[in-house]
Amino acid sequence: MAPKFEWWAKGTNRKGTPVVVKMENPNNWSMLELESPSQQDFLVEGRREKSRNKNARQLTWVLLLKAHRAAGCLTSLGSALIALGTAVRRCIAAGRTDTEISSSSSSSSSSAITKSKLRFFYSCLKVFVWLSLMLLAFEISAYFKGRHFGTAKLQLQFIFTVSPFGVKGFFYWVYTHWVLLRVEYIAPPLQFLANACIALFLIQSLDRLILCLGCFWIRFKKIKPVPKKTFSDLESGCFLPMVLVQIPMCNEKEVYQQSIAAVCNLDWSKMKILIQILDDSDDPVTQSLIKEEVHKWQKDSARIVYRHRVNREGYKAGNLKSAMNCSYVKDYEFVAIFDADFQPLPDFLKKTVPHFKDNEELGLVQARWSFVNREENLLTRLQNINLAFHFEVEQQVNNVFLNFFGFNGTAGVWRIKALEESGGWLERTTVEDMDIVVRTHLHGWKFIFLNDVECLCELPESYEAYRKQQHRWHSGPMQLFRICLPAVIKSKISIGKKFNLIFLFFLLRKLILPFYSFTLFCIILPMTMFVPEAELPAWVVCYIPATMSFLNILPAPKSFPFIVPYLLFENTMSVTKFNAMVSGLFQLGSAYEWVVTKKSGRSSEGDLAALVENEGGKKTKHQRGVYEPGIEAEKKAQKKKKKHNRIYVKELSLAFLLLTAATRSLLSAQGIHFYFLLFQGISFLLLGLDLIGEQVK
């Protein structure tokens, strides 16, 4: 007899979809979905004469089917957790900490200073971690003893109604004094610091919003730089300036062939161009490979020379300065600079050099970067979001409205006269590109950014390489700020330009951004979980960061599925950027480290070949030069090298701090704060175990 589903009729608004399970045997079944039921289908037998009988066996099989699916999900989730646990155990067992690597690679003269400062920073993090663990254990114990700490008012009410000297037991005496201590001495300065960081956060968010509005205006008005003379006008007028092309490189045997091939295929008169390969490599094998590649192109009638320095004094700035001291440089009017992994398209000079004609105040034309490996892994996708916003919004808006932006160090064409009048390349910082652009700006030169001219390059695919790159990019500006601040104040430029240089360019975007990002979300937020008298509103933790992430991701609309990982990743990178900012501002030992970003040599041959065919209808020779069997064998041997993870102590320490604070937030039922701390702690844990991006060899 079919059962009576009287319990089913209790809810008048119940909705569902009836199914019929057809079964020939237990291993051969199928499920057929019927049309949605009406309210009449759920009436009990007493209220409807012609009710359909329910088949108990069919219902049983439906329940079994759903249980089977749930068990499958649990099994897959369990296997995923086991795989993650295995990967974590393997990383910890085979990994090397960043302290071990830095100590083994640092020189004996500066290793003692660097180690002591790193030890101090790590000791501070350890104190925070252990203190948070002790407070968590203390609060959990108080919670289970009936001391509810959902709000600070309840705690204070209990304290002031019961005398601390009359409290039963030592535990209650300690707890009440701890609450009084944090209310009177800890919460006020913590809240003041939180309010200051919130104010900086709002100022930086307003700056980001204004930049986005400026970008929308540029797109709406279709504003872009237009040269007074096109390349055809220059060619017809028999005016083609002499252009010097420089490629500085150092031990970059993965990418030297493609960059040399790309610049040798630039569509420019061979008598009006000279290519300098500026090699700082200390590896004899790499030197010989680059020499052979240069000789090959010389035989193909390319005007290309090879220069090698014995020492790397001054790093990239010293390399460029040495090349500009050559006697034949005086015959050239412009210099185009490309890093070793950059591959300019054949029409690059045709699109950039014409802007200098009849514009004697123009000192720099900067092109945009595009990336051949932006979809290689999660790390490259997140970097693409950042750099797309930098070029599409920051560079373009600063160019149109302020006529000043930072030189990106590559993919740009300089007027040699502007370099010489500004003092040339200097080795005083690790950001020689920013140094030269600030000095030329103070001398009155103008710049142009071309958003529609792209130059192919690579993104770092490992977290180690990206971390080193970001450290240099954020410590160098602080070095430069300390050095050039007096020159900016004493310069003859307008007050508005001085304000833009000092406040917007240096302080807001280079100092304040990493400071509040690290302090607010990695230190103050977890501390407020243990000191609930100091509060952070939900709009600071969730709504404004989500809005800013949405604005950042607009220039790369295909990356919208990664908006949450991007938000977490930016906060996670704040520890590296904050450390670099402090080291550069106070001239610590790590501020002067220059580590060449490791390249993988990702091929973009298809893109180059297609563009060359579209332009001229014929391919040029040696478009990439990667067909030699010796090189292919070497690359295969490199792929077979064992890779290992690196364990980053700072990231792991902050991961434990945030996860401990998330547990404390869960006990006090703070939803948004809990989820933010939980996922932020997990992101720190993943980076600390080097589980994002390619592993290092």
XYZ file of C-alpha atoms in Angstrom:
697
model
C 0.000 0.000 0.000
C 1.326 3.410 -0.908
C 2.185 5.601 2.069
C 0.210 8.705 2.963
C 2.338 11.825 2.648
C 0.437 13.890 5.183
C 3.697 15.542 6.336
C 4.205 16.724 2.772
C 1.049 18.842 2.892
C 2.136 20.876 5.919
C 3.927 23.452 3.793
C 1.502 25.183 1.454
C 4.258 26.761 -0.653
C 6.349 23.668 -1.198
C 7.603 23.264 -4.733
C 9.340 20.333 -6.348
C 9.831 18.376 -9.523
C 8.449 14.814 -9.651
C 10.660 12.171 -11.193
C 10.132 8.609 -12.389
C 12.933 6.101 -12.064
C 12.879 3.313 -14.658
C 14.906 0.338 -13.526
C 15.564 -2.947 -15.301
C 18.126 -4.098 -12.759
C 20.176 -2.359 -10.046
C 22.952 -1.569 -12.531
C 20.713 -0.268 -15.338
C 18.434 2.607 -14.404
C 17.344 5.965 -15.787
C 15.567 8.977 -14.333
C 12.837 10.912 -16.197
C 11.822 14.404 -15.065
C 8.120 15.307 -15.355
C 6.567 18.745 -15.596
C 6.495 20.845 -12.461
C 3.640 19.973 -10.054
C 0.822 22.250 -9.147
C -0.467 22.916 -5.674
C -3.201 20.324 -6.204
C -0.611 17.580 -6.447
C 0.374 18.006 -2.796
C -3.112 17.693 -1.272
C -3.686 14.742 1.035
C -6.153 11.943 0.291
C -8.794 13.308 2.605
C -9.108 16.502 0.564
C -8.939 15.017 -2.923
C -10.770 11.951 -4.157
C -8.619 11.222 -7.213
C -5.119 11.432 -5.783
C -2.200 9.683 -7.379
C -0.633 6.923 -5.412
C 3.057 7.344 -4.719
C 5.296 4.450 -5.464
C 7.443 3.791 -2.408
C 9.998 1.856 -4.413
C 10.525 4.747 -6.840
C 10.951 7.180 -3.951
C 13.443 4.848 -2.326
C 15.528 4.656 -5.485
C 15.424 8.445 -5.883
C 16.716 8.840 -2.357
C 19.379 6.223 -2.983
C 20.392 7.999 -6.180
C 20.779 11.321 -4.358
C 22.698 9.614 -1.576
C 24.990 8.089 -4.201
C 25.650 11.509 -5.717
C 26.296 13.028 -2.298
C 28.702 10.210 -1.480
C 30.476 10.821 -4.796
C 30.872 14.518 -3.971
C 32.221 13.699 -0.526
C 34.611 11.185 -2.041
C 35.926 13.696 -4.578
C 36.217 16.342 -1.867
C 38.070 13.913 0.349
C 40.447 12.943 -2.437
C 41.081 16.621 -3.184
C 41.877 17.290 0.480
C 44.178 14.274 0.579
C 45.946 15.473 -2.578
C 46.324 18.943 -1.085
C 47.665 17.498 2.146
C 50.132 15.361 0.213
C 51.298 18.382 -1.779
C 51.735 20.407 1.412
C 53.704 17.606 3.065
C 55.887 17.254 -0.030
C 56.477 21.003 -0.124
C 57.500 21.098 3.525
C 59.730 18.045 3.190
C 61.508 19.078 -0.022
C 61.261 22.846 0.131
C 63.830 25.406 1.139
C 62.938 28.461 3.158
C 63.539 31.919 1.766
C 65.878 32.646 4.685
C 68.114 29.726 3.717
C 68.193 30.854 0.087
C 68.909 34.487 0.906
C 71.652 33.536 3.347
C 73.310 31.203 0.858
C 73.189 33.723 -1.989
C 74.135 36.871 -0.066
C 77.692 38.095 0.039
C 79.760 37.795 3.199
C 80.103 41.579 3.608
C 76.391 42.375 3.779
C 75.006 39.027 4.939
C 75.347 39.868 8.650
C 73.322 43.098 8.337
C 70.660 41.499 6.153
C 70.338 38.468 8.450
C 69.931 40.606 11.558
C 67.185 42.728 9.996
C 65.412 39.701 8.585
C 65.649 38.020 11.995
C 64.079 41.075 13.643
C 61.195 41.119 11.143
C 60.588 37.386 11.558
C 60.754 37.654 15.350
C 58.043 40.342 15.271
C 55.831 38.075 13.169
C 56.476 35.157 15.513
C 55.481 37.294 18.493
C 52.208 38.194 16.754
C 51.517 34.558 15.904
C 52.218 33.188 19.375
C 50.352 36.039 21.032
C 47.312 35.438 18.821
C 47.392 31.693 19.600
C 47.554 32.376 23.334
C 44.713 34.878 23.124
C 42.639 32.452 21.059
C 43.093 29.685 23.627
C 42.283 32.127 26.405
C 39.128 33.410 24.689
C 37.919 29.891 23.841
C 38.354 28.888 27.464
C 36.422 31.970 28.563
C 33.707 31.232 26.022
C 33.091 27.719 27.295
C 33.056 28.997 30.868
C 30.070 31.147 29.994
C 31.818 34.434 29.255
C 30.087 35.529 26.046
C 32.168 38.072 24.170
C 29.951 38.877 21.242
C 30.066 42.591 22.055
C 32.332 44.713 24.201
C 29.407 46.256 26.123
C 28.423 42.933 27.671
C 31.944 42.397 28.891
C 32.231 45.863 30.387
C 28.830 45.532 32.028
C 29.947 42.325 33.733
C 33.230 43.854 34.837
C 31.760 46.960 36.401
C 28.978 45.088 38.192
C 31.310 42.495 39.713
C 34.404 43.729 41.515
C 37.660 42.301 40.130
C 38.809 41.550 43.685
C 35.729 39.499 44.405
C 35.796 37.321 41.343
C 35.805 33.608 41.917
C 38.954 31.938 40.748
C 42.180 33.073 39.257
C 40.947 32.683 35.685
C 38.170 35.257 36.081
C 40.574 37.663 37.742
C 42.977 37.398 34.796
C 40.164 37.723 32.260
C 38.682 40.861 33.783
C 42.072 42.536 34.006
C 42.790 41.591 30.389
C 39.536 43.244 29.291
C 40.328 46.384 31.271
C 43.833 46.473 29.816
C 42.668 46.310 26.229
C 39.833 48.801 26.813
C 42.046 51.451 28.419
C 45.438 50.977 26.755
C 45.264 48.753 23.634
C 42.007 49.655 21.912
C 42.447 53.482 21.684
C 45.806 53.481 19.795
C 44.678 50.525 17.684
C 41.470 52.318 16.734
C 43.430 55.498 15.961
C 45.781 53.574 13.678
C 42.811 51.853 12.052
C 41.081 55.187 11.399
C 44.282 56.616 9.913
C 44.639 53.619 7.583
C 40.964 53.880 6.628
C 41.491 57.546 5.707
C 44.493 56.625 3.542
C 42.465 53.797 2.035
C 39.664 56.186 1.081
C 42.114 58.689 -0.459
C 43.764 55.979 -2.532
C 40.356 54.597 -3.571
C 39.284 58.090 -4.649
C 42.464 58.384 -6.716
C 41.710 55.026 -8.338
C 38.140 56.100 -9.099
C 39.309 59.379 -10.681
C 41.763 57.462 -12.872
C 38.967 55.175 -14.068
C 36.706 58.126 -14.843
C 39.546 59.724 -16.802
C 39.982 56.507 -18.783
C 36.247 56.420 -19.572
C 36.470 60.023 -20.770
C 39.426 59.204 -23.036
C 37.511 56.304 -24.556
C 34.335 58.347 -24.919
C 36.156 61.200 -26.669
C 38.476 58.775 -28.542
C 41.536 60.750 -27.476
C 44.892 59.416 -28.606
C 48.212 60.934 -29.705
C 48.437 61.599 -33.445
C 51.826 62.322 -35.078
C 52.156 65.464 -37.127
C 53.985 63.474 -39.798
C 53.335 59.860 -40.751
C 56.044 57.431 -41.771
C 55.124 57.795 -45.449
C 55.581 61.577 -45.137
C 59.002 61.060 -43.583
C 59.980 58.576 -46.274
C 58.749 60.754 -49.107
C 60.572 63.745 -47.640
C 63.816 61.767 -47.543
C 63.969 62.218 -43.772
C 64.625 59.041 -41.836
C 66.409 59.688 -38.544
C 69.249 57.525 -37.311
C 67.954 55.102 -34.668
C 70.049 53.167 -32.174
C 68.474 49.973 -30.756
C 69.766 48.609 -27.446
C 69.042 45.214 -25.843
C 70.597 44.905 -22.369
C 70.682 41.316 -21.102
C 72.307 39.193 -18.419
C 72.352 35.371 -18.398
C 69.065 35.200 -20.291
C 69.740 32.326 -22.664
C 66.047 31.364 -22.744
C 64.982 34.497 -24.638
C 68.011 36.056 -26.363
C 67.269 34.507 -29.764
C 63.702 35.724 -30.080
C 64.534 39.289 -29.007
C 67.527 39.557 -31.356
C 65.461 38.149 -34.212
C 62.627 40.600 -33.523
C 64.823 43.737 -33.554
C 66.726 42.551 -36.630
C 63.390 42.320 -38.455
C 62.390 45.913 -37.666
C 61.154 47.614 -40.824
C 63.648 50.473 -41.057
C 66.376 51.428 -43.483
C 69.434 49.260 -42.715
C 71.723 52.238 -43.134
C 69.705 54.213 -40.565
C 69.671 51.679 -37.732
C 72.284 50.057 -35.495
C 71.549 47.306 -32.963
C 73.612 46.983 -29.786
C 73.504 43.707 -27.857
C 74.656 44.739 -24.370
C 75.621 41.513 -22.634
C 76.379 41.455 -18.907
C 76.348 37.653 -18.689
C 78.939 36.013 -16.472
C 78.148 32.551 -17.828
C 80.648 31.634 -20.599
C 78.142 29.338 -22.300
C 75.535 32.102 -22.506
C 78.123 34.551 -23.817
C 79.155 32.195 -26.615
C 75.534 31.505 -27.574
C 74.734 35.224 -27.820
C 77.909 35.874 -29.844
C 77.000 33.129 -32.294
C 73.512 34.561 -32.714
C 74.939 38.039 -33.395
C 77.420 36.643 -35.941
C 74.590 34.816 -37.694
C 72.647 38.043 -38.156
C 75.765 39.933 -39.212
C 76.182 37.424 -42.021
C 72.590 38.163 -42.979
C 73.617 41.837 -43.535
C 72.073 43.138 -40.286
C 73.856 46.080 -38.632
C 74.327 44.584 -35.191
C 77.230 44.706 -32.700
C 78.005 42.725 -29.557
C 79.300 44.392 -26.367
C 80.258 42.605 -23.167
C 81.240 44.088 -19.810
C 83.631 42.321 -17.502
C 81.827 43.502 -14.339
C 78.163 44.323 -13.698
C 78.789 47.618 -11.943
C 75.586 49.627 -11.890
C 73.563 46.705 -13.271
C 71.260 47.774 -16.124
C 71.939 51.495 -15.684
C 75.683 50.894 -15.834
C 75.254 48.744 -18.930
C 73.253 51.415 -20.763
C 75.610 54.174 -19.618
C 78.616 52.266 -20.933
C 76.925 51.737 -24.309
C 76.008 55.428 -24.640
C 79.691 56.360 -24.208
C 80.604 54.776 -27.549
C 81.969 57.266 -30.061
C 79.495 56.400 -32.816
C 76.438 57.220 -30.647
C 76.777 60.918 -31.557
C 75.651 60.052 -35.103
C 72.241 58.856 -33.869
C 69.253 60.952 -32.856
C 67.038 58.399 -31.115
C 67.555 55.236 -29.079
C 65.020 52.418 -28.688
C 65.433 50.177 -25.640
C 64.108 46.623 -25.283
C 64.659 44.106 -22.504
C 65.846 40.622 -23.416
C 62.360 39.069 -23.406
C 60.714 41.793 -25.532
C 59.803 41.198 -29.158
C 58.851 44.408 -31.001
C 56.765 44.002 -34.127
C 58.323 44.991 -37.473
C 56.372 48.279 -37.637
C 57.355 49.411 -34.134
C 59.666 52.231 -35.271
C 57.207 53.303 -37.967
C 54.547 53.895 -35.299
C 56.750 55.581 -32.681
C 59.474 57.657 -34.380
C 57.086 59.879 -36.461
C 55.791 61.433 -33.225
C 59.159 63.173 -32.775
C 58.943 65.021 -36.112
C 58.221 68.751 -35.635
C 57.910 68.189 -31.880
C 61.230 69.284 -30.440
C 59.997 69.200 -26.829
C 59.167 65.500 -27.001
C 61.716 63.345 -25.187
C 60.055 59.898 -24.890
C 57.535 57.727 -26.713
C 56.429 54.742 -24.610
C 54.597 51.720 -26.041
C 52.341 49.272 -24.238
C 53.287 45.748 -23.202
C 51.391 42.627 -24.251
C 52.077 39.186 -22.850
C 52.551 35.908 -24.667
C 51.990 33.830 -21.504
C 49.208 35.724 -19.739
C 47.059 32.558 -19.570
C 49.862 30.196 -18.561
C 48.774 29.820 -14.916
C 46.870 31.625 -12.179
C 49.857 33.799 -11.288
C 50.244 35.156 -14.834
C 46.498 35.812 -15.087
C 46.571 37.902 -11.919
C 49.642 39.809 -13.114
C 47.881 40.532 -16.397
C 45.035 42.202 -14.482
C 47.462 44.498 -12.685
C 49.481 45.459 -15.749
C 46.409 45.901 -17.948
C 45.131 48.496 -15.462
C 48.569 50.106 -15.298
C 48.819 50.655 -19.052
C 45.160 51.143 -19.961
C 44.303 53.472 -17.071
C 47.310 54.852 -15.181
C 49.708 55.453 -18.056
C 47.074 56.667 -20.490
C 45.322 59.035 -18.054
C 48.590 60.493 -16.751
C 49.724 61.027 -20.334
C 46.582 62.817 -21.487
C 45.819 64.958 -18.424
C 49.212 65.428 -16.712
C 51.723 64.862 -19.524
C 53.830 62.793 -17.123
C 54.066 59.062 -16.535
C 56.719 56.575 -15.525
C 59.036 55.129 -18.147
C 58.646 51.348 -18.048
C 62.326 50.697 -18.734
C 61.712 49.026 -22.087
C 59.608 49.256 -25.256
C 60.286 52.987 -25.496
C 62.099 55.388 -27.833
C 64.155 58.220 -26.326
C 65.519 61.355 -27.897
C 69.235 61.098 -27.111
C 69.445 64.844 -26.530
C 66.896 64.541 -23.687
C 68.981 61.820 -22.032
C 72.165 63.855 -22.288
C 70.638 67.082 -20.935
C 69.215 65.203 -17.942
C 72.534 63.672 -16.951
C 72.233 60.298 -18.678
C 71.846 56.948 -16.945
C 72.766 56.918 -13.241
C 73.476 53.875 -11.057
C 72.224 55.391 -7.784
C 68.993 53.304 -7.593
C 67.605 50.005 -8.880
C 64.909 51.870 -10.875
C 67.018 53.666 -13.458
C 63.957 54.031 -15.713
C 62.019 56.026 -13.120
C 65.123 58.033 -12.256
C 65.716 59.203 -15.828
C 62.063 60.055 -16.475
C 61.853 62.206 -13.315
C 65.010 64.112 -14.233
C 63.898 64.706 -17.830
C 60.507 65.885 -16.552
C 62.252 68.401 -14.286
C 64.153 69.661 -17.329
C 60.904 70.382 -19.180
C 60.761 67.472 -21.627
C 57.395 65.988 -22.640
C 56.308 62.375 -23.081
C 53.793 60.403 -25.134
C 52.223 57.044 -24.295
C 50.842 54.975 -27.183
C 48.211 52.565 -25.927
C 47.622 51.106 -29.400
C 51.286 50.161 -30.023
C 52.104 46.884 -28.308
C 55.333 45.019 -27.684
C 55.295 41.314 -26.861
C 57.015 40.137 -23.689
C 56.800 37.586 -20.877
C 55.374 37.556 -17.374
C 57.163 35.792 -14.509
C 55.647 32.333 -14.159
C 56.982 31.443 -10.707
C 56.194 33.161 -7.441
C 59.901 33.399 -6.614
C 60.642 35.375 -9.808
C 57.581 37.600 -9.365
C 58.456 38.242 -5.724
C 61.989 39.355 -6.609
C 60.652 41.606 -9.367
C 58.093 43.272 -7.093
C 60.704 43.805 -4.391
C 62.892 45.734 -6.844
C 59.937 47.686 -8.254
C 58.812 48.852 -4.790
C 62.145 49.443 -3.047
C 63.673 51.475 -5.895
C 61.012 54.239 -5.917
C 61.592 54.877 -2.212
C 65.340 55.149 -2.803
C 64.682 57.607 -5.606
C 62.186 59.599 -3.522
C 64.768 60.203 -0.799
C 67.376 61.256 -3.365
C 65.370 63.452 -5.727
C 62.988 65.162 -3.265
C 65.265 68.231 -2.822
C 65.697 68.522 -6.593
C 61.919 68.405 -7.130
C 61.315 71.109 -4.515
C 64.016 73.387 -5.966
C 63.043 72.822 -9.611
C 61.370 75.475 -11.765
C 58.331 73.395 -12.721
C 54.867 74.530 -11.627
C 53.414 73.861 -8.178
C 50.826 71.529 -9.712
C 53.552 69.378 -11.283
C 55.465 69.326 -8.008
C 52.305 68.201 -6.193
C 51.734 65.482 -8.769
C 55.325 64.226 -8.457
C 55.590 64.298 -4.673
C 52.099 63.370 -3.488
C 50.494 61.343 -6.296
C 53.440 59.723 -8.045
C 55.629 58.908 -5.024
C 53.703 59.136 -1.747
C 50.207 57.937 -2.662
C 51.000 55.238 -5.239
C 54.424 54.083 -4.068
C 54.381 54.529 -0.267
C 50.828 54.828 1.057
C 49.376 51.970 -1.009
C 51.656 49.181 0.330
C 51.616 50.707 3.833
C 47.861 50.706 4.422
C 47.294 47.486 2.479
C 49.648 45.543 4.737
C 48.893 47.359 7.993
C 45.114 47.480 7.665
C 44.299 44.020 6.303
C 47.198 41.928 7.644
C 47.838 43.433 11.092
C 44.979 45.669 12.307
C 42.104 43.472 11.093
C 43.287 40.275 12.850
C 44.164 42.277 15.975
C 40.619 43.688 16.174
C 39.354 40.132 16.540
C 41.196 39.902 19.877
C 40.517 43.521 20.787
C 36.839 43.885 19.786
C 36.680 47.386 21.297
C 38.555 48.540 18.162
C 36.312 47.932 15.175
C 36.634 47.842 11.414
C 33.357 48.402 9.543
C 32.180 45.821 7.062
C 32.382 48.305 4.187
C 36.121 48.648 4.804
C 36.667 44.899 4.848
C 34.382 43.904 1.985
C 32.526 46.499 -0.055
C 35.200 49.057 -0.949
C 37.904 46.412 -1.684
C 35.432 44.553 -3.895
C 34.568 47.783 -5.733
C 38.240 48.640 -6.253
C 38.935 45.124 -7.523
C 36.030 45.510 -9.938
C 37.501 48.772 -11.261
C 40.969 47.216 -11.563
C 39.669 44.319 -13.582
C 37.713 46.426 -16.103
C 40.643 46.783 -18.578
C 40.887 42.963 -18.668
C 37.219 41.886 -18.931
C 38.093 38.244 -19.655
C 39.562 38.040 -16.151
C 36.269 38.680 -14.321
C 36.096 35.061 -13.032
C 39.325 35.777 -11.130
C 38.114 38.868 -9.281
C 38.078 37.179 -5.853
C 41.527 35.541 -6.258
C 42.818 38.896 -7.491
C 41.567 40.706 -4.368
C 43.138 38.104 -2.079
C 46.363 37.989 -4.087
C 46.857 41.757 -3.934
C 46.497 41.731 -0.156
C 48.877 38.787 0.042
C 51.530 40.569 -2.028
C 51.299 43.547 0.335
C 53.793 41.898 2.712
C 56.447 41.803 -0.028
C 55.677 45.335 -1.183
C 55.646 46.698 2.373
C 58.973 45.053 3.158
C 60.470 46.451 -0.065
C 59.074 49.924 0.632
C 60.585 49.986 4.128
C 63.954 48.665 2.913
C 64.101 51.302 0.180
C 62.987 54.163 2.421
C 65.494 53.392 5.179
C 68.269 52.096 2.889
C 68.357 48.536 4.201
C 70.650 45.965 2.614
C 67.971 44.249 0.502
C 67.047 47.559 -1.190
C 70.089 47.377 -3.483
C 69.571 43.784 -4.612
C 69.227 43.355 -8.362
C 68.071 39.908 -9.430
C 67.325 39.341 -13.111
C 63.753 38.114 -13.522
C 63.814 34.536 -14.715
C 62.303 33.937 -18.146
C 60.824 30.766 -19.587
C 61.230 31.596 -23.282
C 57.573 31.167 -24.213
C 57.225 31.117 -27.979
C 55.197 33.703 -29.849
C 56.338 32.646 -33.279
C 52.786 32.269 -34.568
C 51.884 35.830 -33.603
C 55.022 37.301 -35.145
C 54.705 35.291 -38.343
C 51.066 36.254 -38.815
C 51.778 39.940 -38.256
C 54.738 39.886 -40.626
C 52.643 38.205 -43.323
C 49.812 40.693 -42.866
C 52.161 43.639 -43.252
C 54.345 42.646 -46.141
C 52.880 39.486 -47.541
C 56.231 37.758 -47.161
C 58.234 36.364 -44.288
C 61.675 37.530 -43.350
C 64.540 35.255 -42.517
C 65.345 33.999 -39.051
C 62.155 35.268 -37.543
C 62.882 33.596 -34.275
C 66.043 31.588 -34.676
C 64.994 28.773 -32.366
C 65.379 25.894 -34.756
C 68.882 24.810 -33.989
C 69.028 21.250 -32.654
C 71.606 22.133 -29.995
C 69.332 24.699 -28.427
C 66.340 22.372 -28.527
C 68.358 19.634 -26.821
C 69.451 22.086 -24.159
C 65.860 23.180 -23.500
C 64.744 19.549 -23.187
C 67.538 18.918 -20.708
C 66.401 21.936 -18.684
C 62.845 20.615 -18.528
C 64.116 17.376 -17.013
C 65.727 19.208 -14.113
C 64.079 18.514 -10.812
C 61.921 21.309 -9.488
C 61.337 22.069 -5.846
C 59.198 24.366 -3.767
C 60.397 27.192 -1.604
C 58.843 27.878 1.747
C 58.320 31.545 2.585
C 58.422 32.187 6.321
C 56.738 35.608 6.319
C 53.765 34.410 4.292
C 53.317 31.311 6.459
C 53.525 33.345 9.666
C 50.846 35.735 8.437
C 48.742 32.768 7.287
C 48.694 31.329 10.811
C 47.971 34.766 12.256
C 44.989 35.339 9.942
C 43.600 31.824 10.378
C 43.828 32.185 14.157
C 41.990 35.503 13.948
C 39.389 33.854 11.684
C 38.734 31.256 14.382
C 38.293 34.029 16.941
C 35.956 35.864 14.556
C 33.894 32.699 14.131
C 33.350 32.470 17.879
C 32.054 36.044 17.985
C 29.800 35.485 14.944
C 31.327 38.154 12.695
C 30.371 36.827 9.260
C 32.124 39.090 6.762
C 35.240 39.388 8.900
C 35.397 35.616 9.315
C 35.168 34.848 5.607
C 37.689 37.521 4.705
C 40.198 36.328 7.304
C 39.657 32.690 6.370
C 40.196 33.091 2.627
C 42.988 35.615 3.121
C 44.738 33.200 5.459
C 44.360 30.381 2.930
C 45.834 32.582 0.184
C 48.826 33.384 2.422
C 49.195 29.664 3.112
C 49.215 28.806 -0.602
C 51.846 31.432 -1.351
C 53.880 30.481 1.691
C 54.073 26.895 0.427
C 54.785 28.044 -3.151
C 51.674 26.373 -4.570
C 50.835 29.193 -7.009
C 52.688 29.486 -10.293
C 55.512 27.383 -11.640
C 57.972 25.817 -9.247
C 61.575 26.936 -9.426
C 64.343 24.748 -10.768
